[in-house]
Short mmCIF file of C-alpha atoms and ligand atoms in Angstrom, two decimals:
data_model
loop_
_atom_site.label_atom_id
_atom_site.label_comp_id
_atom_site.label_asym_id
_atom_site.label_seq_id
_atom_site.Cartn_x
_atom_site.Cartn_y
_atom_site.Cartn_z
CA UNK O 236 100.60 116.18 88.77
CA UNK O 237 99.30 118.55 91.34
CA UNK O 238 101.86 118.29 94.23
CA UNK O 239 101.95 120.39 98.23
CA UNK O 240 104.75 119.67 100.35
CA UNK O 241 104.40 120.90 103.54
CA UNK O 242 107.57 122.39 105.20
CA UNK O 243 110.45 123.65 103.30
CA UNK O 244 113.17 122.99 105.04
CA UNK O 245 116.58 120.89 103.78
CA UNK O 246 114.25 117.78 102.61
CA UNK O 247 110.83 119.29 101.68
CA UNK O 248 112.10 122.52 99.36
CA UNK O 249 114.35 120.17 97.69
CA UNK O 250 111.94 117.89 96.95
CA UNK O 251 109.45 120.52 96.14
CA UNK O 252 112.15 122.17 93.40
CA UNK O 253 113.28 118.75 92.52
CA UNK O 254 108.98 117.18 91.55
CA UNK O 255 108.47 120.97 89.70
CA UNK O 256 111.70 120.20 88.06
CA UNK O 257 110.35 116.79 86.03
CA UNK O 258 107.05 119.21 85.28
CA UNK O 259 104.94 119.01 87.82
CA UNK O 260 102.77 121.64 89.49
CA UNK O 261 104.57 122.20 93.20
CA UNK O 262 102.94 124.50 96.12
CA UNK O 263 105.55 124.57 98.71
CA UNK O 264 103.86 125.61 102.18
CA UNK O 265 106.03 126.65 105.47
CA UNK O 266 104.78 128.16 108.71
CA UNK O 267 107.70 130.18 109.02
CA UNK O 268 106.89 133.69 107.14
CA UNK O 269 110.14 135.39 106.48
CA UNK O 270 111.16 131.94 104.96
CA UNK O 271 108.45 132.09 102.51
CA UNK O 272 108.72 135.60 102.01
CA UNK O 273 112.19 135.03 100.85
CA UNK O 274 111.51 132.42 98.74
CA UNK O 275 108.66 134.14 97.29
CA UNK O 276 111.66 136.47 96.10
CA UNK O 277 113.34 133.63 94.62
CA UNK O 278 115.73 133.89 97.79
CA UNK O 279 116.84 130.08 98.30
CA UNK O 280 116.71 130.06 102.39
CA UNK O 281 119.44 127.59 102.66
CA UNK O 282 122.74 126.73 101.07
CA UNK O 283 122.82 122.95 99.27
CA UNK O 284 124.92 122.80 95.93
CA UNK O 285 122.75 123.11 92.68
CA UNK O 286 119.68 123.94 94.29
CA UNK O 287 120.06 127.52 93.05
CA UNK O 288 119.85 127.07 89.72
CA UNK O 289 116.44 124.74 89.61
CA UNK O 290 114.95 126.63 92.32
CA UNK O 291 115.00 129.90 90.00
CA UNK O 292 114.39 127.69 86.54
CA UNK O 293 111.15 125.78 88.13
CA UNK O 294 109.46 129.67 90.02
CA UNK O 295 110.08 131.08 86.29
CA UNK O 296 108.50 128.29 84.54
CA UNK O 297 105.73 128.88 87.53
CA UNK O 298 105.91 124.79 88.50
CA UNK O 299 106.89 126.60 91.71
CA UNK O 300 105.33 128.24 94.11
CA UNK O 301 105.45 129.12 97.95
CA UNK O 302 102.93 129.94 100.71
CA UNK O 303 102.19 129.88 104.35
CA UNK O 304 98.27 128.73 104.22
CA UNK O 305 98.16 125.48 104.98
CA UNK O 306 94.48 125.45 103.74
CA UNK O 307 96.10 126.38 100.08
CA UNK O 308 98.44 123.45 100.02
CA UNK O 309 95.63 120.80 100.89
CA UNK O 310 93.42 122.16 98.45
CA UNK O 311 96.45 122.21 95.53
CA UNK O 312 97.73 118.86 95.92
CA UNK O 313 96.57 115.58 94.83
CA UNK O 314 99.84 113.96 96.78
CA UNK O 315 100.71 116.13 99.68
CA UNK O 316 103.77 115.69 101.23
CA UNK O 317 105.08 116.33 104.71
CA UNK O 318 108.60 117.05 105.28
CA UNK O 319 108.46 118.47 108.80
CA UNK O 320 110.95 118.30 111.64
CA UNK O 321 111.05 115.18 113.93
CA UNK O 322 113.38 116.30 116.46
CA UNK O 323 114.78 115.02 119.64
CA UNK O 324 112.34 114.73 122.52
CA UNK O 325 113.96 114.58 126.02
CA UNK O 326 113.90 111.07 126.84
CA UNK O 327 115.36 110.71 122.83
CA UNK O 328 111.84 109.63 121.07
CA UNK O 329 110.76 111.49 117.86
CA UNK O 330 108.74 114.43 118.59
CA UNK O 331 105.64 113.86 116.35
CA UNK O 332 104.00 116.50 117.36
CA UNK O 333 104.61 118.76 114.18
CA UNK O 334 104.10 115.92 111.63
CA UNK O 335 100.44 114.85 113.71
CA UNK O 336 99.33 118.74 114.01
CA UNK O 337 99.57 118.75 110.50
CA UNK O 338 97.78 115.93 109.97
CA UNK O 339 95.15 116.82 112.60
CA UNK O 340 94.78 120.47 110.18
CA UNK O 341 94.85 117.99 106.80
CA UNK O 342 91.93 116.73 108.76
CA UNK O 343 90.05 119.64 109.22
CA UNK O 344 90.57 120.35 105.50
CA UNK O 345 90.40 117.79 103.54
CA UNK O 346 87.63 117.93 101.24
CA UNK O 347 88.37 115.09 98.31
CA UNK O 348 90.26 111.90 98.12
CA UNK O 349 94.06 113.14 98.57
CA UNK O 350 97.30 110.67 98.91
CA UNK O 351 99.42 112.35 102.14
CA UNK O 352 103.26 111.13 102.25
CA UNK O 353 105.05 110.94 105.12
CA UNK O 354 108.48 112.05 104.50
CA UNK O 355 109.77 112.78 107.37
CA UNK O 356 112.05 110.29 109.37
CA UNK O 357 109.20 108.78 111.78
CA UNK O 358 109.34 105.62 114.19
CA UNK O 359 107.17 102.58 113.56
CA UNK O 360 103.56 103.31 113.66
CA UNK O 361 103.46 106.61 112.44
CA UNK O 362 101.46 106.50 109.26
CA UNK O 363 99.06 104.61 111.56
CA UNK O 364 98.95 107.77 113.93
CA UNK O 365 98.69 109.99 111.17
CA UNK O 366 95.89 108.05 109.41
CA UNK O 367 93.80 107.65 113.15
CA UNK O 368 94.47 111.71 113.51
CA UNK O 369 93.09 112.63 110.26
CA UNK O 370 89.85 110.11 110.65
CA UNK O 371 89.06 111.65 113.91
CA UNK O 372 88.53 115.15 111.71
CA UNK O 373 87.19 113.76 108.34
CA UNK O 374 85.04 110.99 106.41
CA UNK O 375 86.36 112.23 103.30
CA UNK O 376 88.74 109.17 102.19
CA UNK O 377 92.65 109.36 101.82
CA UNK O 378 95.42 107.38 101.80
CA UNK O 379 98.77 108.04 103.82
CA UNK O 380 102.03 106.77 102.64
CA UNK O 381 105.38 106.28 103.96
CA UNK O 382 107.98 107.26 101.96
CA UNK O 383 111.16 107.72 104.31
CA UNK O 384 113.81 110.34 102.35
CA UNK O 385 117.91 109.40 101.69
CA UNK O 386 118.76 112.20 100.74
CA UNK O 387 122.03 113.50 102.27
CA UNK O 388 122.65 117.47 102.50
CA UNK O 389 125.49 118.77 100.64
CA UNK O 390 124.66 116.54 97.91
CA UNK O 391 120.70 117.09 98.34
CA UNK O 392 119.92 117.77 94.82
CA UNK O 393 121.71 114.98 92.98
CA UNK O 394 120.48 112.30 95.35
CA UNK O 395 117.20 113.48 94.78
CA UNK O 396 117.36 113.51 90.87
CA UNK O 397 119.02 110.18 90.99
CA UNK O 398 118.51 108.01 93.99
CA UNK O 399 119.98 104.89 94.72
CA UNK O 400 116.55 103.44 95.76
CA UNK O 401 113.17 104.52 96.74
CA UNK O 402 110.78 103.11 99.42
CA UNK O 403 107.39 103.22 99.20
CA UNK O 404 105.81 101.72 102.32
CA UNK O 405 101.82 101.81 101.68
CA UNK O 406 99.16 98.80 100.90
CA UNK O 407 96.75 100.82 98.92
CA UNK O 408 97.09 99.41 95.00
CA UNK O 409 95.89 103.30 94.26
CA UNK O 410 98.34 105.33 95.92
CA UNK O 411 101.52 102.81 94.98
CA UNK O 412 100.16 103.42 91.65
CA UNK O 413 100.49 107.18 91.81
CA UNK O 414 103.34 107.52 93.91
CA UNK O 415 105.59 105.26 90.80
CA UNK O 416 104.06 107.46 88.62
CA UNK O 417 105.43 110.66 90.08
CA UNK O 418 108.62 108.64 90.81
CA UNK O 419 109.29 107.21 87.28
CA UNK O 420 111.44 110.13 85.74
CA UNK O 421 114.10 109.41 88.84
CA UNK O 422 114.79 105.85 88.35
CA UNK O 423 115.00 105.89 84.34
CA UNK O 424 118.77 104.30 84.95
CA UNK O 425 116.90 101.21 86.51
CA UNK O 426 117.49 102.40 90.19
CA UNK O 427 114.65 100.31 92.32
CA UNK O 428 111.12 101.45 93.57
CA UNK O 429 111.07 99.32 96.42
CA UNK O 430 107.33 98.56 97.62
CA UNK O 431 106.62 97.32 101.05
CA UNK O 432 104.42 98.15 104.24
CA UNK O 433 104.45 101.56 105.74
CA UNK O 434 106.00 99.58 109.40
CA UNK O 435 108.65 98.23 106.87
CA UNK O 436 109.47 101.24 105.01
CA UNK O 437 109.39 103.33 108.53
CA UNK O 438 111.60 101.24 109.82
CA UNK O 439 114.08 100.92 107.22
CA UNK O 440 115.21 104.47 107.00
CA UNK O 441 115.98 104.37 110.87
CA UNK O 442 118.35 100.90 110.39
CA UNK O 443 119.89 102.66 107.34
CA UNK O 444 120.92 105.60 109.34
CA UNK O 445 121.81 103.76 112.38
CA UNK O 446 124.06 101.23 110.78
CA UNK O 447 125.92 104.41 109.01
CA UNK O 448 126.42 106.02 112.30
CA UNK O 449 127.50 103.03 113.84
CA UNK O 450 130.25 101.99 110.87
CA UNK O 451 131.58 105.50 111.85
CA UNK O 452 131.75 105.00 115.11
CA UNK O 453 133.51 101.58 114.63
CA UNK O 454 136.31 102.83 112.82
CA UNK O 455 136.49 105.72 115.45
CA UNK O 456 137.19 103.41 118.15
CA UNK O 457 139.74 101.73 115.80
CA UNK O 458 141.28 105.08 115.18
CA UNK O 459 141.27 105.81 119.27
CA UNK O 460 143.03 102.09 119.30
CA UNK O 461 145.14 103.07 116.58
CA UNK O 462 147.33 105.52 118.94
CA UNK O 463 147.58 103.43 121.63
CA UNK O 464 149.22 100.63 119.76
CA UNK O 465 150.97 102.87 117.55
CA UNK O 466 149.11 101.94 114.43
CA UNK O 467 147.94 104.73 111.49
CA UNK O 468 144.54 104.33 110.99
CA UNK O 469 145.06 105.77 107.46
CA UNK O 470 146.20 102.49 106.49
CA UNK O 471 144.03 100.38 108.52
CA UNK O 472 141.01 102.28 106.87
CA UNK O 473 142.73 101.26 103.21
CA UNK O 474 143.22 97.73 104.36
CA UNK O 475 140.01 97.02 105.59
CA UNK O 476 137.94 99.10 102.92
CA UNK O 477 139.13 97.21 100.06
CA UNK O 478 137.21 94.25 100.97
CA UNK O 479 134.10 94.96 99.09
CA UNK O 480 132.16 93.37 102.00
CA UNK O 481 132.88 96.43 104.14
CA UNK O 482 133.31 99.11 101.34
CA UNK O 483 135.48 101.98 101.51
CA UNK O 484 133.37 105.04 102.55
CA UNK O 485 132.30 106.03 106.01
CA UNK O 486 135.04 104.79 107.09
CA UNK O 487 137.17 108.20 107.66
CA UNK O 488 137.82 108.54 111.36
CA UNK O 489 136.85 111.84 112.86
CA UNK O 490 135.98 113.74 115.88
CA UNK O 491 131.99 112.02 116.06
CA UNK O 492 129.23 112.15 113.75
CA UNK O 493 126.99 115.09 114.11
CA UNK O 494 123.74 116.81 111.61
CA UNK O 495 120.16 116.75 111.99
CA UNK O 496 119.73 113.46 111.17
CA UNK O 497 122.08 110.68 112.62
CA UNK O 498 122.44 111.68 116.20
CA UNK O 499 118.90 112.13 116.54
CA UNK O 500 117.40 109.04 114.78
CA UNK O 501 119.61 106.64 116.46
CA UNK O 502 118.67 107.83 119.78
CA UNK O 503 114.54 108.12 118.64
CA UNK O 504 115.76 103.63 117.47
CA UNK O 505 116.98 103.18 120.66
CA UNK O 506 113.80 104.41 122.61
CA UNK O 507 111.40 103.05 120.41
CA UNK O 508 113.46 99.12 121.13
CA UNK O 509 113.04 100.00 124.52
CA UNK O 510 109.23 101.04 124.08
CA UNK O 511 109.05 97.94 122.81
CA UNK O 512 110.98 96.06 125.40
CA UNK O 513 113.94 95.51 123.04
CA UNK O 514 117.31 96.73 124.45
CA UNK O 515 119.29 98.16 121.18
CA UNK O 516 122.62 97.58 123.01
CA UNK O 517 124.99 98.64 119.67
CA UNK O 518 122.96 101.50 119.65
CA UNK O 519 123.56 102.03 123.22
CA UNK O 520 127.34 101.87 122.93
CA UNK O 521 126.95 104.24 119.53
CA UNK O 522 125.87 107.18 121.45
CA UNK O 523 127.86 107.10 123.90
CA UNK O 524 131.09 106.77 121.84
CA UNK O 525 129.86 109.47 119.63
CA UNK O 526 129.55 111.51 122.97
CA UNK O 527 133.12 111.20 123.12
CA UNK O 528 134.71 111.21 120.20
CA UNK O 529 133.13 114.82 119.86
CA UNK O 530 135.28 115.84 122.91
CA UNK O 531 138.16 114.08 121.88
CA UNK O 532 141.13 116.85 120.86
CA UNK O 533 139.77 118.52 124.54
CA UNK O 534 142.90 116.76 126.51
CA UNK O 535 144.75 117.02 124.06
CA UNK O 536 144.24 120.84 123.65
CA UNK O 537 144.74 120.95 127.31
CA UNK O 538 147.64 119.11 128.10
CA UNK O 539 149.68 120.89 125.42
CA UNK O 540 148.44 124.28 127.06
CA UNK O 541 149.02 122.71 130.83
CA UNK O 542 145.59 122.76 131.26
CA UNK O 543 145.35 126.84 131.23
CA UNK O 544 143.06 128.19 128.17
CA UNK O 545 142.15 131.38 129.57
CA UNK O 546 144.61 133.79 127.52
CA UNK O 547 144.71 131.18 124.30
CA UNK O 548 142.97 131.71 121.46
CA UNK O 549 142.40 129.65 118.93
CA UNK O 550 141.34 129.72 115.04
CA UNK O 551 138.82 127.22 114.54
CA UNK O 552 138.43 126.15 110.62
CA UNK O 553 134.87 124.48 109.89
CA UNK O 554 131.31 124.56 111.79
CA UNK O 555 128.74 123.20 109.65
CA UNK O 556 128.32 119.47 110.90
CA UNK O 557 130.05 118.16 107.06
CA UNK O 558 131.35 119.85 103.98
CA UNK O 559 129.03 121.22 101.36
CA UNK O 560 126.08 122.18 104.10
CA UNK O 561 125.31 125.53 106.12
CA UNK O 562 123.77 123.17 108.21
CA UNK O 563 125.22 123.42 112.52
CA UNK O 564 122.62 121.32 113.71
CA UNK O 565 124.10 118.56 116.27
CA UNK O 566 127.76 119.83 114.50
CA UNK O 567 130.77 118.43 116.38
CA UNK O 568 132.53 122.12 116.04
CA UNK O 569 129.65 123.45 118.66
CA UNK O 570 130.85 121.10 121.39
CA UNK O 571 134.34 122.07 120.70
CA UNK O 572 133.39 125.45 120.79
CA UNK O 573 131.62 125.47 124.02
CA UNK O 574 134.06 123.55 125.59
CA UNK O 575 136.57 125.81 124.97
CA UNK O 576 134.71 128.86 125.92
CA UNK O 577 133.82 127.38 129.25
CA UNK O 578 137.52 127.16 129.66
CA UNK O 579 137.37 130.91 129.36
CA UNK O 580 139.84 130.27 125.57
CA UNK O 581 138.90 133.31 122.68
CA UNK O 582 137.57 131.97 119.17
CA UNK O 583 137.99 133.04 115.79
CA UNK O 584 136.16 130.89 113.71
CA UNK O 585 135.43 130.70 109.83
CA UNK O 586 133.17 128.47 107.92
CA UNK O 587 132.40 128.94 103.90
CA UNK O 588 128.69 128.85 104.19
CA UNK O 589 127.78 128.46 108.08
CA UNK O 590 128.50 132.12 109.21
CA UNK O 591 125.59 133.21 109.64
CA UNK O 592 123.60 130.08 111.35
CA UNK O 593 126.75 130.47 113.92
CA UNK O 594 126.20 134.18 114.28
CA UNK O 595 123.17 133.75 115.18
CA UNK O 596 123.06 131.26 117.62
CA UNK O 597 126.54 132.48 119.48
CA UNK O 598 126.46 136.46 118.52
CA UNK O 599 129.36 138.21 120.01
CA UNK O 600 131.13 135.17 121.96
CA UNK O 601 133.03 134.38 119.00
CA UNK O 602 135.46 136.15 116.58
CA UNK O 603 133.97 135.72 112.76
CA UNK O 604 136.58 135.90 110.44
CA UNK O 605 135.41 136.93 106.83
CA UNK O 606 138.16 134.70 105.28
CA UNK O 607 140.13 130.92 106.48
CA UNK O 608 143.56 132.89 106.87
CA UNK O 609 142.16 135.86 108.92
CA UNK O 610 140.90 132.89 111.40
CA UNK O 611 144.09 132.06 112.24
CA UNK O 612 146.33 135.08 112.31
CA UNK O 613 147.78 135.75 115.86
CA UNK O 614 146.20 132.15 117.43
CA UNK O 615 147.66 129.84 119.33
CA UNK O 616 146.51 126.71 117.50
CA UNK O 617 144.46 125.79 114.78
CA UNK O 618 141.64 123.51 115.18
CA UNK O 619 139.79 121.84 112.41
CA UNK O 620 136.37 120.67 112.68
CA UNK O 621 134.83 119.94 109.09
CA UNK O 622 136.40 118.40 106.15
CA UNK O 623 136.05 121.76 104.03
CA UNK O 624 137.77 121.22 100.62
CA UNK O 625 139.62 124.42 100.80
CA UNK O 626 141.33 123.70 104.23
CA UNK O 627 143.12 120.69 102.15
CA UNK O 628 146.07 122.07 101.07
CA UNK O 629 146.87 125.44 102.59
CA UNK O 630 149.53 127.47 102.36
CA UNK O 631 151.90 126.21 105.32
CA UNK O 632 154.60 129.06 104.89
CA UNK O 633 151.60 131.65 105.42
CA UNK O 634 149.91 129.47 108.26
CA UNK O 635 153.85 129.39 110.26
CA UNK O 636 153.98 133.30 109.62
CA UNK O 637 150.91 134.22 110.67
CA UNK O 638 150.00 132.10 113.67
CA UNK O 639 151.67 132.61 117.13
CA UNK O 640 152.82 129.03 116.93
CA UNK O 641 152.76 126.48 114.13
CA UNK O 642 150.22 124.32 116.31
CA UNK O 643 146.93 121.89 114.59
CA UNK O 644 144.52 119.64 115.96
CA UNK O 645 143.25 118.30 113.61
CA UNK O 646 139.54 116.44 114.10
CA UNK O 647 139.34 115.51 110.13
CA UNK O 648 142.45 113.93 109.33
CA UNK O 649 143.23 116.60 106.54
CA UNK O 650 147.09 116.46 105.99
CA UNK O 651 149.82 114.15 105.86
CA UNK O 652 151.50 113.36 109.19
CA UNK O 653 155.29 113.35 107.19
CA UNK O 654 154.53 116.60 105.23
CA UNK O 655 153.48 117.72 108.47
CA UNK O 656 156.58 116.62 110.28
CA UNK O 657 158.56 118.24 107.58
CA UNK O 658 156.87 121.77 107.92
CA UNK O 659 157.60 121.61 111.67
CA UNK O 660 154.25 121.79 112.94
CA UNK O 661 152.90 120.64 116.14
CA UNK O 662 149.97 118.17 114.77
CA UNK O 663 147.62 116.06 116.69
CA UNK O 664 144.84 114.33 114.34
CA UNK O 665 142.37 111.11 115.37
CA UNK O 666 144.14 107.93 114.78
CA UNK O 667 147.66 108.94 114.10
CA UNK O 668 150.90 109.65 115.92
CA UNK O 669 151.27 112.75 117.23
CA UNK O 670 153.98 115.28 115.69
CA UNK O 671 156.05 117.62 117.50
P1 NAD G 1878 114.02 121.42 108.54
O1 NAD G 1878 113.97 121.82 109.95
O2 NAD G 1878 115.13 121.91 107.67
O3 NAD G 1878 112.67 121.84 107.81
C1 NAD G 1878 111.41 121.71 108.37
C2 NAD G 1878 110.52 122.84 107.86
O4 NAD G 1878 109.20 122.63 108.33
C3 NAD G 1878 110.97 124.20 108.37
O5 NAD G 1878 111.12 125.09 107.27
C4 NAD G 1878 109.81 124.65 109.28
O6 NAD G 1878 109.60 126.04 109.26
C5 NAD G 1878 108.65 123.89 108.66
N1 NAD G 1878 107.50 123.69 109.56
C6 NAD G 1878 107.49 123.35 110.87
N2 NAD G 1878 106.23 123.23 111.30
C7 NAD G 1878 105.44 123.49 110.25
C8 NAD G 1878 104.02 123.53 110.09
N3 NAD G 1878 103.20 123.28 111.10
N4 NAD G 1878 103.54 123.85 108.87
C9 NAD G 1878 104.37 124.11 107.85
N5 NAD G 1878 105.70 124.09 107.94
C10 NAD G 1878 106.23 123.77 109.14
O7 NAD G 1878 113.98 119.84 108.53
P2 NAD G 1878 114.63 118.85 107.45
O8 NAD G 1878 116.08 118.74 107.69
O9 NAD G 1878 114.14 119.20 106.10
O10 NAD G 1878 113.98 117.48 107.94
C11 NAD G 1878 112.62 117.17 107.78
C12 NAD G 1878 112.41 115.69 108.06
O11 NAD G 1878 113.13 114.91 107.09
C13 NAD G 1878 112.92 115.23 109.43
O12 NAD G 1878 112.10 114.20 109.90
C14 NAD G 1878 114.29 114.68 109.11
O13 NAD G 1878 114.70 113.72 110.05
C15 NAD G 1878 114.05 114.05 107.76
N6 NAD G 1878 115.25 113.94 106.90
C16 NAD G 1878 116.17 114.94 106.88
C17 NAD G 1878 117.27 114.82 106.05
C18 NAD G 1878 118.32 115.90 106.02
O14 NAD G 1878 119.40 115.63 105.48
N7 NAD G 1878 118.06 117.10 106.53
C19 NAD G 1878 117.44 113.69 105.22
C20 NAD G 1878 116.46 112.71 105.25
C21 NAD G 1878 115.37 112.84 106.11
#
């Protein structure tokens, strides 16, 4: 099939690379020019595991290709897709405005019968919107779909190839017809195509993302409980996620969810309820819990240093927003960061793949180290934002040597409070007892 997806950013070039990768004919289309240019180089733009290797496979086999006329990609594809951003407006809705320009342009285009998929995360109504937008423009018939995406970054690729379920929200018999089509190679191990209306299937992805922000932001308040009565939430987390109604993941407690994704869509839920005179009031309490728990090794940080960070400095081990990503958008480690520079405290920070996103939005404020043990030589503490797998079992000899004093706050949870104890470190982590 002739497919366009316009914007190729975490969601649309993977699902560009991932549709040319089961044979069909992909023209990727971005606005951005030096992120075409590079791809047109066979440069992949961002880092997500395994993406690599299909990216260059599908642009030799020429199922791939990349441009910045939008015209092109209208023309190419019998199902276009848009994967463009729906950030945060101020007041918290969606901004649509990048997703309905589009449209209004697919509208001033369109010149046959196309299907047009809305993959980006959108409140209720959209495909409505996007449908009245492009019938201002045209008489030339179309169909828009909904089809929300799961994907998560850092494991992009594989959720793509093999997702647990996909959502198809559309009631034209046509385009459900070609959208299972282009689908059918993904669910061969019997995953579901689940067909419903567009209002449905917009709404679904926003209650799937909310109730995953908000089962992390339960067990973070159990975690903050946790040290006040003395409990570990390590083993609270065990007890409760073997029931099988509750499930064991996403239930790691942390210092606040963060991404593109979860911050903003349960704020855009929240205003659309009230739009709609519906007070969300778990979503309420979600935000501003996550608002906190971002901050929550500040105290901490400053009571130990009696509440004077202005000669500290401190090694700071993980910025993207979760392992696996070069993604910083909403990332916890950017409050911490600004926090702590406010308070006048030096950085050195290292990240595996989000140096450069970092350099570029804090140039020379911080101190980029080129490697996790050059971060922390000559600090005062250690502070750990993302759940890296290399920051799992360093070498503690090397980290007592090299730092000013054997000092970790610890916003992932990453070591054992005993084998802490034992190494004589200072260690503060979320949930736990404190170690001096
Ligand atoms: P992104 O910012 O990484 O990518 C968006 C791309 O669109 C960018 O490359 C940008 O240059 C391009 N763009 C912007 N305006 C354009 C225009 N007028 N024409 C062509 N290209 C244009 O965003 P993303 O993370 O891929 O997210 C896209 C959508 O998918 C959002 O609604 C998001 O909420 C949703 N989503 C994201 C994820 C995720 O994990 N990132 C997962 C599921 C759903």
């Amino acid at each position: 099939m002739k497919i366009s997806v316009i914007g190729t950013g975490y969601v649309g070039l993977v699902t560009g690379t991932c549709l040319a990768e089961t044979g069909n004919d992909v023209l990727c289309i971005d606005n951005n020019d030096n992120k075409v240019e590079q791809m047109q180089q066979g440069i992949v733009p961002i880092y997500e595991p395994h993406l690599d290797v299909l990216f260059e496979r599908n642009i030799r086999a020429q199922r791939l290709r990349f441009s910045t006329s939008l015209e092109e990609g209208v023309k190419h594809g019998d199902i276009i897709f848009m994967a463009l951003p729906t950030p945060e407006n101020e007041d918290g809705s969606a901004d649509l405005s990048y997703v309905l320009g589009v449209a209004e342009a697919i509208g001033k285009i369109i010149k046959e019968y196309k299907v047009i998929v809305d993959k980006s995360t959108v409140p209720v109504g959209t495909a409505q919107k996007v449908r009245e937008t492009i019938l201002k423009e045209t008489e030339v018939d179309f169909d828009v779909v909904s089809n929300p995406e799961f994907l998560r970054e850092g494991f992009a690729v594989d959720d793509f190839l093999k997702p647990e379920r996909i959502v198809i929200g559309s009631d034209s018999e046509g385009a459900i017809k070609l959208m299972k089509k282009l689908y059918k190679p993904f669910v061969r191990s019997g995953n579901p195509i689940l067909v419903m209306d567009e209002r449905s299937a917009e709404l679904t992805k926003y209650a799937a993302n909310a109730f995953l922000a908000t089962k992390i932001t339960f067990m973070n308040e159990i975690a903050n409980f946790c040290e006040k009565v003395g409990a570990d939430v390590d083993h609270v987390r065990v007890g409760v996620g073997t029931d099988s109604r509750i499930g064991k993941r996403f239930l790691f407690p942390g210092i606040g969810y963060g991404g593109s994704c979860f911050p903003k869509d349960v704020k855009a839920l929240y205003k659309s309820g009230k739009d709609h005179d519906y007070k969300f009031n778990i979503l309420n309490a979600v935000i501003k819990i996550n608002d906190q728990q971002r901050k929550i090794l500040i105290p901490r940080i400053l009571t130990y240093f009696e509440n004077d960070l202005k000669e500290k400095t401190f090694g700071v081990w993980g910025l993207s927003f979760k392992p696996e990503t070069d993604d910083i958008r909403e990332a916890p480690s950017l409050y911490m960061i600004e926090d702590l520079l406010d308070r006048g405290a030096k950085l050195k920070v290292f990240d595996p793949e989000a140096m450069t996103n970092v350099k570029k939005r804090y140039g020379s404020k911080l101190i980029y180290a080129s490697k996790m043990y050059d971060a922390v030589t000559d600090v005062d503490a250690l502070i750990i934002c993302t759940e890296w797998s290399i920051f799992r079992t360093p070498d503690f000899n090397k980290l007592k040597r090299i730092m000013n004093q054997p000092v970790i706050f610890d916003g992932r949870n990453l070591y054992d409070i005993n084998d802490m104890n034992n190494e004589g470190f200072f260690y503060s982590s979320i949930g736990r007892k404190e170690i001096h």
